Amino acid sequence: MADIISFRKAKKSLSRKAHDQEAIENRIRFGRTKAQKEHDRRSEEKRAALLDGVKRDDPKSE
């Protein structure tokens, strides 16, 4: 004999599986480790400091 299936539970289960799969894909696509974020932050700070160090003040603009 066939098992009795609650359509509500089956629908929720399918929805949960789809949501979990999307979360896995997003982690792969957008996820970065703490070390990667720290490296990017330090690189940006270094780049900004380098650019600020070579700026020239224009006496005509003052």
Short mmCIF file of C-alpha atoms in Angstrom, two decimals:
data_model
loop_
_atom_site.label_atom_id
_atom_site.label_comp_id
_atom_site.label_asym_id
_atom_site.label_seq_id
_atom_site.Cartn_x
_atom_site.Cartn_y
_atom_site.Cartn_z
CA MET A 1 0.00 0.00 0.00
CA ALA A 2 1.12 3.56 -0.65
CA ASP A 3 2.28 5.86 2.09
CA ILE A 4 -0.02 8.71 3.00
CA ILE A 5 1.54 12.07 2.14
CA SER A 6 0.57 15.42 3.56
CA PHE A 7 0.77 17.86 0.66
CA ARG A 8 1.43 20.75 3.03
CA LYS A 9 4.47 19.01 4.52
CA ALA A 10 5.68 17.90 1.10
CA LYS A 11 5.41 21.44 -0.25
CA LYS A 12 7.26 22.86 2.75
CA SER A 13 9.95 20.22 2.39
CA LEU A 14 10.50 21.04 -1.28
CA SER A 15 10.58 24.74 -0.50
CA ARG A 16 13.15 24.17 2.26
CA LYS A 17 15.36 22.12 -0.07
CA ALA A 18 15.24 24.83 -2.74
CA HIS A 19 16.08 27.51 -0.19
CA ASP A 20 18.99 25.47 1.18
CA GLN A 21 20.35 24.89 -2.34
CA GLU A 22 20.16 28.62 -3.09
CA ALA A 23 21.98 29.38 0.17
CA ILE A 24 24.77 26.96 -0.76
CA GLU A 25 25.14 28.58 -4.18
CA ASN A 26 25.24 32.07 -2.63
CA ARG A 27 27.91 31.00 -0.13
CA ILE A 28 30.05 29.76 -2.99
CA ARG A 29 29.44 32.84 -5.13
CA PHE A 30 29.60 35.64 -2.55
CA GLY A 31 31.21 34.17 0.54
CA ARG A 32 34.61 35.39 1.64
CA THR A 33 36.61 34.34 4.64
CA LYS A 34 37.54 36.74 7.41
CA ALA A 35 41.16 36.63 6.23
CA GLN A 36 40.14 37.62 2.70
CA LYS A 37 38.09 40.55 4.00
CA GLU A 38 40.99 41.70 6.20
CA HIS A 39 43.42 41.44 3.27
CA ASP A 40 41.12 43.51 1.05
CA ARG A 41 40.65 46.12 3.78
CA ARG A 42 44.41 46.47 4.31
CA SER A 43 45.06 46.65 0.56
CA GLU A 44 42.49 49.43 0.23
CA GLU A 45 44.02 51.36 3.13
CA LYS A 46 47.50 50.99 1.62
CA ARG A 47 46.25 52.14 -1.79
CA ALA A 48 44.50 55.17 -0.28
CA ALA A 49 47.59 56.13 1.73
CA LEU A 50 49.78 55.84 -1.36
CA LEU A 51 47.44 58.05 -3.40
CA ASP A 52 47.15 60.63 -0.60
CA GLY A 53 50.93 60.73 -0.30
CA VAL A 54 51.47 61.73 -3.92
CA LYS A 55 48.74 64.38 -4.10
CA ARG A 56 49.91 67.86 -4.87
CA ASP A 57 48.30 70.94 -3.43
CA ASP A 58 47.32 73.42 -6.10
CA PRO A 59 48.03 76.96 -4.80
CA LYS A 60 45.79 78.48 -7.50
CA SER A 61 42.69 76.75 -6.17
CA GLU A 62 43.00 78.32 -2.69
#
